[in-house]
PDB file of C-alpha atoms in Angstrom:
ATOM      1  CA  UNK A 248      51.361  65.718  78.932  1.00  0.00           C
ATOM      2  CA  UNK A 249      54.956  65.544  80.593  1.00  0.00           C
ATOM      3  CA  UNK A 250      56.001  66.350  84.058  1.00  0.00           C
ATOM      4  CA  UNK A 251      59.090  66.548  85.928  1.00  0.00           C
ATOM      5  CA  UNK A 252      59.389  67.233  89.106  1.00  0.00           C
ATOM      6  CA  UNK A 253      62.912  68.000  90.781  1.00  0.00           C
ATOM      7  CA  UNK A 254      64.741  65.292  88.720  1.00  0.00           C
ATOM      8  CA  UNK A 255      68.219  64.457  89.544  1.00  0.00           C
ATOM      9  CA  UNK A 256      70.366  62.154  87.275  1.00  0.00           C
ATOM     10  CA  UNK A 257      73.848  60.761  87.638  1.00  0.00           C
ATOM     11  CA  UNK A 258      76.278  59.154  85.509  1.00  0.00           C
ATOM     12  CA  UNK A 259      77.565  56.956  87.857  1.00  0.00           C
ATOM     13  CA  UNK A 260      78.619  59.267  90.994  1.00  0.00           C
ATOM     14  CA  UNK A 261      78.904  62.488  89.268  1.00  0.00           C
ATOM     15  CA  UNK A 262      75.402  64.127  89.269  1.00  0.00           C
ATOM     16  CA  UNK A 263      74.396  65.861  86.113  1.00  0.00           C
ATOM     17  CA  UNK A 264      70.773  67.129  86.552  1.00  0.00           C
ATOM     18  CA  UNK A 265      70.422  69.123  90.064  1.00  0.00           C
ATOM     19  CA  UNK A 266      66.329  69.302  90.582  1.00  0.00           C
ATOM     20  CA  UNK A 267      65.622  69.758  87.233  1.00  0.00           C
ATOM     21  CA  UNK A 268      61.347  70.457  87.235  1.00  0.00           C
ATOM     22  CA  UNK A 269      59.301  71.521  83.882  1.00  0.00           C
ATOM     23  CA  UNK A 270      55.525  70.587  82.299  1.00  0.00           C
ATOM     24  CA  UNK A 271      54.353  70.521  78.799  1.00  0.00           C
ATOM     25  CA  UNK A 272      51.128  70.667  78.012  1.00  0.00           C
ATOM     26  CA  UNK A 273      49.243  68.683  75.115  1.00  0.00           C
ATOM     27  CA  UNK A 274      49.662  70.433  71.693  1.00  0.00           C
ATOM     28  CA  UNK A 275      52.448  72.756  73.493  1.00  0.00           C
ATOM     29  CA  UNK A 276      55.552  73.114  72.594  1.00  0.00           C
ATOM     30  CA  UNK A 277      58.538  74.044  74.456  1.00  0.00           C
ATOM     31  CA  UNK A 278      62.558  74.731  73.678  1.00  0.00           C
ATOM     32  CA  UNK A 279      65.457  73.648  76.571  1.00  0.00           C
ATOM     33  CA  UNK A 280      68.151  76.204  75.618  1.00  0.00           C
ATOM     34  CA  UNK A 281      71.320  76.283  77.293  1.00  0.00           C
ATOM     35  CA  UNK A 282      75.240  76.154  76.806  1.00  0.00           C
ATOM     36  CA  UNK A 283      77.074  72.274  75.806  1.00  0.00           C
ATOM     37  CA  UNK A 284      76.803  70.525  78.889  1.00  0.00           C
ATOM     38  CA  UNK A 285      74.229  72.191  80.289  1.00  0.00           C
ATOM     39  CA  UNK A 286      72.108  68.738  80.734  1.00  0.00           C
ATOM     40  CA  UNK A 287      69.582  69.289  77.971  1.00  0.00           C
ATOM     41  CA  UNK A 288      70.576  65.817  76.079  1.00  0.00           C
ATOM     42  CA  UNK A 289      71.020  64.045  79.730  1.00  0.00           C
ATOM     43  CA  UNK A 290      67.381  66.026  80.598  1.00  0.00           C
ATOM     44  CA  UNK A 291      65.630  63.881  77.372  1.00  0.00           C
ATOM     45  CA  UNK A 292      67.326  60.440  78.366  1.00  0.00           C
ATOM     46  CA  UNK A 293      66.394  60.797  81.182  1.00  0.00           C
ATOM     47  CA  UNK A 294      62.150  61.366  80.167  1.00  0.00           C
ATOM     48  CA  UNK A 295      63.141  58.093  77.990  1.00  0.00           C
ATOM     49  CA  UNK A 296      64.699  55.953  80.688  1.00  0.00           C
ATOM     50  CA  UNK A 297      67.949  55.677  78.797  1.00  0.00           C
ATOM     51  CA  UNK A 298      69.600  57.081  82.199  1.00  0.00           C
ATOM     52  CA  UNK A 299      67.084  56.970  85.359  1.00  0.00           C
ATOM     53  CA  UNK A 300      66.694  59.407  86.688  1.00  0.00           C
ATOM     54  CA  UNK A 301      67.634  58.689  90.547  1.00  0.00           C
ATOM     55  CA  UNK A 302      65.670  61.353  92.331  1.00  0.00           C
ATOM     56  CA  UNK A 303      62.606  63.397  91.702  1.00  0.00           C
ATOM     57  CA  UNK A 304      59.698  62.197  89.379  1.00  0.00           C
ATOM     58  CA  UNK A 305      58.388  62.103  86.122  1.00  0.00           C
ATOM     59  CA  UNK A 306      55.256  61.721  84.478  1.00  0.00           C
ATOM     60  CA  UNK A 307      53.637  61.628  81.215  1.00  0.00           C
ATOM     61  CA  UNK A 308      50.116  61.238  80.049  1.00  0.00           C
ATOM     62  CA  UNK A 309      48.985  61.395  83.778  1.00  0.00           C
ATOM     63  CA  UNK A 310      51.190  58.014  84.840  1.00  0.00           C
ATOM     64  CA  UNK A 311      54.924  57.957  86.148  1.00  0.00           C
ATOM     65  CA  UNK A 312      57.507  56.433  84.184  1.00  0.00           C
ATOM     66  CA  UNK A 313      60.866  57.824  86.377  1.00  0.00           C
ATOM     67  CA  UNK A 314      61.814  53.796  86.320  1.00  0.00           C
ATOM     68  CA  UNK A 315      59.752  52.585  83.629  1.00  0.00           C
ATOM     69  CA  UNK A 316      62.298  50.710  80.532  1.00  0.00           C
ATOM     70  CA  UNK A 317      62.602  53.099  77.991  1.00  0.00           C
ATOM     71  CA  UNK A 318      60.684  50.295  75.331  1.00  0.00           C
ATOM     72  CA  UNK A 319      57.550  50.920  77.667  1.00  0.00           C
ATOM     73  CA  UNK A 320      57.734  54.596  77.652  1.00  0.00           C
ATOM     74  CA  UNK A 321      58.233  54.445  73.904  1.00  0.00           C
ATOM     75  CA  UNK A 322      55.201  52.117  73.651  1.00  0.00           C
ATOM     76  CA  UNK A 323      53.099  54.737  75.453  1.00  0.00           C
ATOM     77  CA  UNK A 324      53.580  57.187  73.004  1.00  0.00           C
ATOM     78  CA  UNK A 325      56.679  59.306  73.668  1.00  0.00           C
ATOM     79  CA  UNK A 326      59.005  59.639  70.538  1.00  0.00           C
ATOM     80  CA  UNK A 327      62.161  61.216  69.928  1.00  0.00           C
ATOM     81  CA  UNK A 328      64.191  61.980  67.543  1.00  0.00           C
ATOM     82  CA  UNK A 329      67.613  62.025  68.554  1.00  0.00           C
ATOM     83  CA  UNK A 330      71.075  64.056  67.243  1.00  0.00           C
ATOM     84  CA  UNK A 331      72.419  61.161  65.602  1.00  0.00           C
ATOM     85  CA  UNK A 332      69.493  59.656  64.404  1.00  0.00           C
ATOM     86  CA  UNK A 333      69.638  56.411  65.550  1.00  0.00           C
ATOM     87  CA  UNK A 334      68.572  54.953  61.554  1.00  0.00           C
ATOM     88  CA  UNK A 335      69.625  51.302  60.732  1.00  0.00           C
ATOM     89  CA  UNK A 336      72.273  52.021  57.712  1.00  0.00           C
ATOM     90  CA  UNK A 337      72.030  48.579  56.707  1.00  0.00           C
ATOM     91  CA  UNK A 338      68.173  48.792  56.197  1.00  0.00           C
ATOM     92  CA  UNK A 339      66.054  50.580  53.680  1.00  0.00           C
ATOM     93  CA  UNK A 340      64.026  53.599  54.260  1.00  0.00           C
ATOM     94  CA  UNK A 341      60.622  51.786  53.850  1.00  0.00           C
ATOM     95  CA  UNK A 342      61.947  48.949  56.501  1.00  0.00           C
ATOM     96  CA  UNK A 343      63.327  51.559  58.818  1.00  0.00           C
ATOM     97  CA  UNK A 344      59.955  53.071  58.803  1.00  0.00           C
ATOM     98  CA  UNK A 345      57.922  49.712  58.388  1.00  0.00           C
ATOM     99  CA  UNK A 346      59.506  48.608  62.181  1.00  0.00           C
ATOM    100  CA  UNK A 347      58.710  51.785  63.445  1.00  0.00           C
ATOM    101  CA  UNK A 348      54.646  51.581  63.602  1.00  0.00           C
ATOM    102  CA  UNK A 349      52.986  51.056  66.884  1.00  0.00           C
ATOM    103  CA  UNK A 350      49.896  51.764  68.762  1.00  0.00           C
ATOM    104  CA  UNK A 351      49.247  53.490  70.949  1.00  0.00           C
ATOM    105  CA  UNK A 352      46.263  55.908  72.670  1.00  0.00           C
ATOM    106  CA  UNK A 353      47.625  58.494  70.050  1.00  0.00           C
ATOM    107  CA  UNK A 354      46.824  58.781  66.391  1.00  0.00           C
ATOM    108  CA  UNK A 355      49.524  57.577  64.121  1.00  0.00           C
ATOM    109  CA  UNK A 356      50.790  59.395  61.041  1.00  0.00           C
ATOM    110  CA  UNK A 357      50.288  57.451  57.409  1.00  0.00           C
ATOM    111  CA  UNK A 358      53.092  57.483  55.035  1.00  0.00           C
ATOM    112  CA  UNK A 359      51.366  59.906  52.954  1.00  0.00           C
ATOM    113  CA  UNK A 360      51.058  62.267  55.224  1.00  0.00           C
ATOM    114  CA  UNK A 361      54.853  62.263  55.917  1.00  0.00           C
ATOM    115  CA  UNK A 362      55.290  62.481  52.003  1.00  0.00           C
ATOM    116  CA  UNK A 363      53.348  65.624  52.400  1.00  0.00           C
ATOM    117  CA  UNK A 364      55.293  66.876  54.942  1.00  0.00           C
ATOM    118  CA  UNK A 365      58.770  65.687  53.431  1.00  0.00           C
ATOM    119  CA  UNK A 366      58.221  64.908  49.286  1.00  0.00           C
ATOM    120  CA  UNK A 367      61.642  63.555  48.885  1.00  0.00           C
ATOM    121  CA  UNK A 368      60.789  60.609  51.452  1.00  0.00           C
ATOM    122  CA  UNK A 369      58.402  59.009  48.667  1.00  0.00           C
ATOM    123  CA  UNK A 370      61.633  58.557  46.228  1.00  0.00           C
ATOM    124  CA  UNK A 371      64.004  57.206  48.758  1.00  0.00           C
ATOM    125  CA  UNK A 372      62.007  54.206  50.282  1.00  0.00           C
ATOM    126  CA  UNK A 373      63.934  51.268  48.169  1.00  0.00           C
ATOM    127  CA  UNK A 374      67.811  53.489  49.632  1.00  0.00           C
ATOM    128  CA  UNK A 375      69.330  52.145  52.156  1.00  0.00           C
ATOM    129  CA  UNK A 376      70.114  54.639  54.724  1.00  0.00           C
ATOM    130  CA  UNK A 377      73.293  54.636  54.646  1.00  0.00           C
ATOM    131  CA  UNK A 378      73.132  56.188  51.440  1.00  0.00           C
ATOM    132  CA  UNK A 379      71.385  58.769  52.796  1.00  0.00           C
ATOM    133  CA  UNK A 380      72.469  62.728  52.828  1.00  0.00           C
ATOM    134  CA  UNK A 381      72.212  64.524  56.697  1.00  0.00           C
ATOM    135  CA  UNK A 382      68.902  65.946  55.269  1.00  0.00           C
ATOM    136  CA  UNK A 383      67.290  62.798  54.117  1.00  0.00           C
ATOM    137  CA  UNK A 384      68.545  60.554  57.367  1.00  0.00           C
ATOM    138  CA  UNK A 385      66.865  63.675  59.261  1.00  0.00           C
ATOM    139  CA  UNK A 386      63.190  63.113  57.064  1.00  0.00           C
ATOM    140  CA  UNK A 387      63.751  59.696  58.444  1.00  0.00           C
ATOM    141  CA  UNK A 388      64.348  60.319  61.749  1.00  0.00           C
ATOM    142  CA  UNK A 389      61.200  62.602  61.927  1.00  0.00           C
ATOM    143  CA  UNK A 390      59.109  59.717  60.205  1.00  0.00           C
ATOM    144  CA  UNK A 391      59.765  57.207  62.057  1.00  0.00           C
ATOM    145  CA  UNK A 392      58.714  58.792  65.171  1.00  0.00           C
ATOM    146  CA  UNK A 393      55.237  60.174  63.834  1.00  0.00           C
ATOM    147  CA  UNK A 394      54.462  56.862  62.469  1.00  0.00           C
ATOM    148  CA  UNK A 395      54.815  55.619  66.042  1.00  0.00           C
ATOM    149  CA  UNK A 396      51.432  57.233  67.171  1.00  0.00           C
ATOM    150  CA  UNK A 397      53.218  59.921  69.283  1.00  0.00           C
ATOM    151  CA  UNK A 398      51.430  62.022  71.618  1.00  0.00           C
ATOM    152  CA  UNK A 399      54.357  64.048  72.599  1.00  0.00           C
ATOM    153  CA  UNK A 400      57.748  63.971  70.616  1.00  0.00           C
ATOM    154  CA  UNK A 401      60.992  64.825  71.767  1.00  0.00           C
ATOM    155  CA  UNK A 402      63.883  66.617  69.253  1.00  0.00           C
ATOM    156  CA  UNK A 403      67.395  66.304  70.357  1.00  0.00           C
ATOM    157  CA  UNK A 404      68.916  69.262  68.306  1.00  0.00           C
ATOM    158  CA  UNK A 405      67.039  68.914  64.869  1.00  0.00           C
ATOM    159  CA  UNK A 406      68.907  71.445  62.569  1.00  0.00           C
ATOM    160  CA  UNK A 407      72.385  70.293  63.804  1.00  0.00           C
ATOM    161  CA  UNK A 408      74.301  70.153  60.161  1.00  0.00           C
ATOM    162  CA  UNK A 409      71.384  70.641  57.790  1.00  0.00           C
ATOM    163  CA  UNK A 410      71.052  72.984  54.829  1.00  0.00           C
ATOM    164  CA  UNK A 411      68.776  75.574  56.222  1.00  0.00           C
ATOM    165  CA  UNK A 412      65.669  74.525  53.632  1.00  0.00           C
ATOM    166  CA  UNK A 413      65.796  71.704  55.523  1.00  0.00           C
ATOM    167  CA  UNK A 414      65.479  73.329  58.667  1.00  0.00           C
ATOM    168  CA  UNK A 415      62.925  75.356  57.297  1.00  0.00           C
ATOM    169  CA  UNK A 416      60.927  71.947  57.198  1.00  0.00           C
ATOM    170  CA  UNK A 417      61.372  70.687  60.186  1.00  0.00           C
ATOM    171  CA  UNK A 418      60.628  73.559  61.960  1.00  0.00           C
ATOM    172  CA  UNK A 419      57.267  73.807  60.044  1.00  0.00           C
ATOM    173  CA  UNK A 420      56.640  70.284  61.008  1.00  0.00           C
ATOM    174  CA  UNK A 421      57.629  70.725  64.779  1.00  0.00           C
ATOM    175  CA  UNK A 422      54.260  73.664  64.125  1.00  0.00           C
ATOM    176  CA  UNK A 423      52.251  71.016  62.455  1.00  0.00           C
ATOM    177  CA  UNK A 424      52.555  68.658  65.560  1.00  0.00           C
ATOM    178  CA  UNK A 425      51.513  71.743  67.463  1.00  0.00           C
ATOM    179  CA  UNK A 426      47.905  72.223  65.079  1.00  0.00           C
ATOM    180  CA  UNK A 427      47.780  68.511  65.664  1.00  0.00           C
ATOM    181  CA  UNK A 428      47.870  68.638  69.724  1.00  0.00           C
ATOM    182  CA  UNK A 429      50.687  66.554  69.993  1.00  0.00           C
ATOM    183  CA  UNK A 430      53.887  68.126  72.463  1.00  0.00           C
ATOM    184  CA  UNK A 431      57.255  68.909  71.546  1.00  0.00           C
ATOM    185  CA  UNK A 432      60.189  69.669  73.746  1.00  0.00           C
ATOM    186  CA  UNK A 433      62.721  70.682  71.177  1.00  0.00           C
ATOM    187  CA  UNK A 434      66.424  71.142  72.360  1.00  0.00           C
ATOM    188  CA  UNK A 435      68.186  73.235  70.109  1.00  0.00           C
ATOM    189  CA  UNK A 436      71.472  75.497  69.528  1.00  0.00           C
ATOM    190  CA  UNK A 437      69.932  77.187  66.831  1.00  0.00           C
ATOM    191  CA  UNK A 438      68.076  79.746  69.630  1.00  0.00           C
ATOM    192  CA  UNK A 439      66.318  82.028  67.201  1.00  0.00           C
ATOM    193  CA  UNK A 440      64.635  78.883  65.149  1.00  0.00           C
ATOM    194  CA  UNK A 441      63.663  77.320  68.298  1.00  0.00           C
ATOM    195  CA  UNK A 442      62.180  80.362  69.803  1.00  0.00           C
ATOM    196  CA  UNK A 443      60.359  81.245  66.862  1.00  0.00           C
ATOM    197  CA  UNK A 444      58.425  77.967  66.976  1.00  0.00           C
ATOM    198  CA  UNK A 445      58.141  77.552  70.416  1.00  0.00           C
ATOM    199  CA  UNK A 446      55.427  78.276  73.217  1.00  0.00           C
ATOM    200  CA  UNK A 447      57.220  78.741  76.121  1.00  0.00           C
ATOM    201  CA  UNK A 448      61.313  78.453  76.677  1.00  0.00           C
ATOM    202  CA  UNK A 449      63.626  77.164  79.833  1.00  0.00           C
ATOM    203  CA  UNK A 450      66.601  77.496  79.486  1.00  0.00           C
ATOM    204  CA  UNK A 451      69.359  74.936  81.495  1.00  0.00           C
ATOM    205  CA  UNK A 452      73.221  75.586  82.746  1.00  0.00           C
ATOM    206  CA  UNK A 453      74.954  73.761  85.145  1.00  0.00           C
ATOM    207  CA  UNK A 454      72.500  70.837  85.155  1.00  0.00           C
ATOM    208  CA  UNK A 455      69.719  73.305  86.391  1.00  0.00           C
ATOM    209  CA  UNK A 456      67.147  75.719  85.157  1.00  0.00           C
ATOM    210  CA  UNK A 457      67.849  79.239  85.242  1.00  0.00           C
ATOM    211  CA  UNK A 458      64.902  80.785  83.623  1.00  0.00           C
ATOM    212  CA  UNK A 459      61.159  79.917  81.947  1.00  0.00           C
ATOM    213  CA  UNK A 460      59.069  82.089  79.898  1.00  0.00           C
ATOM    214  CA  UNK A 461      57.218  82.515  77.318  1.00  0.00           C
ATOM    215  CA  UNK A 462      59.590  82.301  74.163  1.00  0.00           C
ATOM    216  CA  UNK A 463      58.599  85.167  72.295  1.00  0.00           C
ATOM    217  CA  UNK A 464      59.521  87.490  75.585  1.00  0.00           C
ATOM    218  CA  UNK A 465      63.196  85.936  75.341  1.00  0.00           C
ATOM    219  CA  UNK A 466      63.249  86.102  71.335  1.00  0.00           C
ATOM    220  CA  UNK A 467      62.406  90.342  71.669  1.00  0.00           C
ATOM    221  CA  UNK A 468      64.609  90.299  74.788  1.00  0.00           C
ATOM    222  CA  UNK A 469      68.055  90.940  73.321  1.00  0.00           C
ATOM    223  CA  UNK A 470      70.077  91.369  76.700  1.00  0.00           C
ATOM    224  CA  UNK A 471      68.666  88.567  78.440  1.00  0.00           C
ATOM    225  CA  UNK A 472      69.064  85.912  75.530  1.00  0.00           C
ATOM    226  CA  UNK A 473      73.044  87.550  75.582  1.00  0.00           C
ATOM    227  CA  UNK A 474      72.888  86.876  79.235  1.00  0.00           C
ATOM    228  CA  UNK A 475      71.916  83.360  79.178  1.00  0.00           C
ATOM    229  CA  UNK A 476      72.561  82.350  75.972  1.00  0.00           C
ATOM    230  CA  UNK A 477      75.144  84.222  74.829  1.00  0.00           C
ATOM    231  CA  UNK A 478      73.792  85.021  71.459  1.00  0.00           C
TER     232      UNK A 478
END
C-alpha cells in the first residue's frame, strides 16, 4: 500500500530525512517510534507532499506520488490525521465532516458508523469546533478522514493530551481499520499503546531508521525499547 524508498527531505538546505525506506502493507499497520526530532512528523509530510521529498521515491497504491500536490495524494485515498488537528473552529462538526467526503477506489465510512465508533460525535454535530474539548476535536479529526474513503490513514501522534478513555478509543479504532484492510502508520510517543496495536515497528533518530521488527518482539524486549526508546 505505501512505499518509500531511500527518501531524503530538506527544509531548505538543512536535510532532515537521510534515506529514510519502509512498506506497509494493505490492512497492516505499523508505528514510527523515535525521540522529538527524530523525523517521524517530517517522514508523514513528506508521504503527503506537504514537504517533497527531494531524493528517493515514494509510492502508494502501486503509483508514485514523491512530487504529486498533496490535494492529489489526498484524493487517492491517503488520510491523516494530524497532531493539531487541522478542524475549522469557525465551522460546525456536521460541516467539518460534510466537506470532508470524497471518492475514491476505497470504501468510505457513513456517519453512523463513526457514531458507532465514537457515540458522542452524534450529539455534537450542530457545535462548532471550537467549542470542542481535545477529546471531541480528536473524534473529529478521526472522522473526517474515514469519511474520505481512505485506503491507508496516517496518525500524527493520536493520544497526545487526551484522557486515556479516549485513547482507549482510538486505539480500538486504529484495530478496526486493521479488520477493515485499510493501513495505518501511527506515530506515537505513547510506545506501549502503539506497540500494542501495531504489526510491525521502525523506529527513527537522527532522520534515519535504526531498527524494524515486528512490534510485539520490541514491546517483550525491555532492554532494547530502553535502548532506543528510552522507556
Amino acid at each position: 500500500m505505501l512505499e518509500l524508498d531511500a527518501i531524503q527531505t530538506f527544509y531548505g538546505d538543512t536535510q532532515a530525512l537521510f534515506g529514510v525506506s519502509l512498506t506497509i502493507a494493505a490492512g497492516e499497520v505499523v508505528a514510527l517510534l523515535g525521540p522529538n526530532g527524530a523525523g517521524k512528523t517530517t517522514t508523514l509530510r513528506s508521504i503527503l507532499g506537504l514537504t517533497p521529498a527531494r531524493h528517493g521515491r515514494i509510492r502508494f497504491d502501486g503509483r508514485e506520488i514523491t512530487r504529486m500536490p498533496t490535494h492529489q495524494i489526498a484524493g487517492m485515498g491517503l488520510g491523516w490525521v494530524p497532531d493539531d488537528r487541522r478542524i475549522f473552529p469557525t465551522l460546525t462538526v456536521a460541516r467539518n465532516l460534510s466537506i470532508a467526503r470524497k471518492r475514491t477506489r476505497f470504501r468510505a465510512w457513513s456517519l453512523a458508523e463513526c457514531f458507532e465508533i465514537f457515540s458522542a460525535l452524534e450529539y455534537l454535530m450542530h457545535r462548532e469546533c471550537e467549542n470542542l474539548s481535545g477529546g471531541e476535536m480528536q473524534m473529529v479529526a478521526i472522522s473526517r478522514a474515514l469519511l474520505g474513503a481512505p485506503g491507508l490513514v496516517l496518525f500524527d501522534e493520536p493520544s497526545q493530551g487526551l484522557a486515556p478513555k479516549v485513547v482507549q478509543d482510538v486505539m480500538k479504532t486504529i484495530a478496526r481499520l486493521k479488520s477493515e484492510g485499510i493501513a495505518v502508520l501511527i506515530v506515537e510517543q505513547n510506545v506501549h499503546s502503539a506497540l500494542a496495536v501495531a504489526d510491525r515497528v521502525y523506529v527513527m533518530d537522527h532522520g534515519g531508521i535504526v531498527h524494524d521488527g515486528p512490534a510485539r518482539e520490541l514491546l517483550a524486549d525491555g532492554a532494547t525499547r530502553q535502548r532506543l526508546l528510552g522507556v
